Amino acid sequence: HILEEEVYTQLIRAIDALPGQCRKVFRLVLENKSNQEIADELNISVRTVERHIYLALIDLKKVLLTLFFFYIG
């Protein structure tokens, strides 16, 4: 379970390191809010929400790949 805890910790750090609006959007995604709900809550367009999610996932994917190669490699 130590590996799971480390991965979780690193993902939380990566989410915390996202730029402000991107971080807000991604946290709302994690609360299972729809893109429309997020857009309404943050007073931004659905397209902007989608873009923030896309950018957040790119950053988080890099973190996961780094962890994968660190622990497997």
PDB file of C-alpha atoms in Angstrom:
ATOM      1  CA  HIS A   1       0.000   0.000   0.000  1.00  0.00           C
ATOM      2  CA  ILE A   2       3.009   2.276   0.270  1.00  0.00           C
ATOM      3  CA  LEU A   3       3.145   2.588  -3.522  1.00  0.00           C
ATOM      4  CA  GLU A   4      -0.546   3.539  -3.660  1.00  0.00           C
ATOM      5  CA  GLU A   5      -0.027   6.192  -1.000  1.00  0.00           C
ATOM      6  CA  GLU A   6       2.967   7.617  -2.868  1.00  0.00           C
ATOM      7  CA  VAL A   7       1.050   7.771  -6.152  1.00  0.00           C
ATOM      8  CA  TYR A   8      -1.896   9.438  -4.400  1.00  0.00           C
ATOM      9  CA  THR A   9       0.412  11.970  -2.712  1.00  0.00           C
ATOM     10  CA  GLN A  10       2.138  12.810  -5.992  1.00  0.00           C
ATOM     11  CA  LEU A  11      -1.189  13.238  -7.804  1.00  0.00           C
ATOM     12  CA  ILE A  12      -2.477  15.585  -5.113  1.00  0.00           C
ATOM     13  CA  ARG A  13       0.736  17.610  -5.391  1.00  0.00           C
ATOM     14  CA  ALA A  14       0.369  17.724  -9.169  1.00  0.00           C
ATOM     15  CA  ILE A  15      -3.236  18.911  -8.883  1.00  0.00           C
ATOM     16  CA  ASP A  16      -2.188  21.556  -6.349  1.00  0.00           C
ATOM     17  CA  ALA A  17       0.535  22.716  -8.770  1.00  0.00           C
ATOM     18  CA  LEU A  18      -1.896  23.303 -11.651  1.00  0.00           C
ATOM     19  CA  PRO A  19      -2.509  26.954 -12.582  1.00  0.00           C
ATOM     20  CA  GLY A  20      -5.331  28.575 -10.581  1.00  0.00           C
ATOM     21  CA  GLN A  21      -8.359  28.273 -12.869  1.00  0.00           C
ATOM     22  CA  CYS A  22      -7.232  24.906 -14.200  1.00  0.00           C
ATOM     23  CA  ARG A  23      -6.901  23.618 -10.625  1.00  0.00           C
ATOM     24  CA  LYS A  24     -10.373  24.898  -9.707  1.00  0.00           C
ATOM     25  CA  VAL A  25     -11.900  23.216 -12.754  1.00  0.00           C
ATOM     26  CA  PHE A  26     -10.157  19.908 -12.109  1.00  0.00           C
ATOM     27  CA  ARG A  27     -11.186  19.841  -8.454  1.00  0.00           C
ATOM     28  CA  LEU A  28     -14.802  20.346  -9.514  1.00  0.00           C
ATOM     29  CA  VAL A  29     -14.412  17.491 -12.015  1.00  0.00           C
ATOM     30  CA  LEU A  30     -13.270  15.323  -9.106  1.00  0.00           C
ATOM     31  CA  GLU A  31     -16.512  16.272  -7.337  1.00  0.00           C
ATOM     32  CA  ASN A  32     -18.361  14.729 -10.315  1.00  0.00           C
ATOM     33  CA  LYS A  33     -19.726  18.032 -11.555  1.00  0.00           C
ATOM     34  CA  SER A  34     -20.651  18.259 -15.214  1.00  0.00           C
ATOM     35  CA  ASN A  35     -18.818  20.601 -17.544  1.00  0.00           C
ATOM     36  CA  GLN A  36     -21.924  22.789 -17.674  1.00  0.00           C
ATOM     37  CA  GLU A  37     -22.154  22.935 -13.875  1.00  0.00           C
ATOM     38  CA  ILE A  38     -18.486  23.882 -13.658  1.00  0.00           C
ATOM     39  CA  ALA A  39     -18.904  26.550 -16.334  1.00  0.00           C
ATOM     40  CA  ASP A  40     -21.895  28.016 -14.509  1.00  0.00           C
ATOM     41  CA  GLU A  41     -20.152  27.962 -11.134  1.00  0.00           C
ATOM     42  CA  LEU A  42     -16.964  29.618 -12.416  1.00  0.00           C
ATOM     43  CA  ASN A  43     -18.726  31.894 -14.913  1.00  0.00           C
ATOM     44  CA  ILE A  44     -16.716  30.573 -17.862  1.00  0.00           C
ATOM     45  CA  SER A  45     -17.672  28.808 -21.081  1.00  0.00           C
ATOM     46  CA  VAL A  46     -18.031  25.044 -21.367  1.00  0.00           C
ATOM     47  CA  ARG A  47     -15.279  25.149 -24.011  1.00  0.00           C
ATOM     48  CA  THR A  48     -12.950  26.804 -21.472  1.00  0.00           C
ATOM     49  CA  VAL A  49     -13.812  24.094 -18.949  1.00  0.00           C
ATOM     50  CA  GLU A  50     -12.969  21.442 -21.542  1.00  0.00           C
ATOM     51  CA  ARG A  51      -9.647  23.140 -22.307  1.00  0.00           C
ATOM     52  CA  HIS A  52      -8.703  23.300 -18.609  1.00  0.00           C
ATOM     53  CA  ILE A  53      -9.530  19.608 -18.188  1.00  0.00           C
ATOM     54  CA  TYR A  54      -7.450  18.744 -21.247  1.00  0.00           C
ATOM     55  CA  LEU A  55      -4.441  20.715 -19.969  1.00  0.00           C
ATOM     56  CA  ALA A  56      -4.774  19.265 -16.460  1.00  0.00           C
ATOM     57  CA  LEU A  57      -4.836  15.729 -17.820  1.00  0.00           C
ATOM     58  CA  ILE A  58      -1.676  16.357 -19.838  1.00  0.00           C
ATOM     59  CA  ASP A  59       0.145  17.457 -16.667  1.00  0.00           C
ATOM     60  CA  LEU A  60      -1.227  14.590 -14.594  1.00  0.00           C
ATOM     61  CA  LYS A  61      -0.338  12.064 -17.278  1.00  0.00           C
ATOM     62  CA  LYS A  62       3.286  13.278 -17.125  1.00  0.00           C
ATOM     63  CA  VAL A  63       3.310  12.741 -13.361  1.00  0.00           C
ATOM     64  CA  LEU A  64       1.878   9.239 -13.686  1.00  0.00           C
ATOM     65  CA  LEU A  65       4.355   8.289 -16.403  1.00  0.00           C
ATOM     66  CA  THR A  66       7.239   9.584 -14.306  1.00  0.00           C
ATOM     67  CA  LEU A  67       6.050   7.561 -11.316  1.00  0.00           C
ATOM     68  CA  PHE A  68       5.558   4.487 -13.473  1.00  0.00           C
ATOM     69  CA  PHE A  69       9.104   4.597 -14.832  1.00  0.00           C
ATOM     70  CA  PHE A  70      10.545   5.440 -11.432  1.00  0.00           C
ATOM     71  CA  TYR A  71       8.937   2.437  -9.732  1.00  0.00           C
ATOM     72  CA  ILE A  72       9.080  -0.012 -12.642  1.00  0.00           C
ATOM     73  CA  GLY A  73      12.333   1.081 -14.273  1.00  0.00           C
TER      74      GLY A  73
END
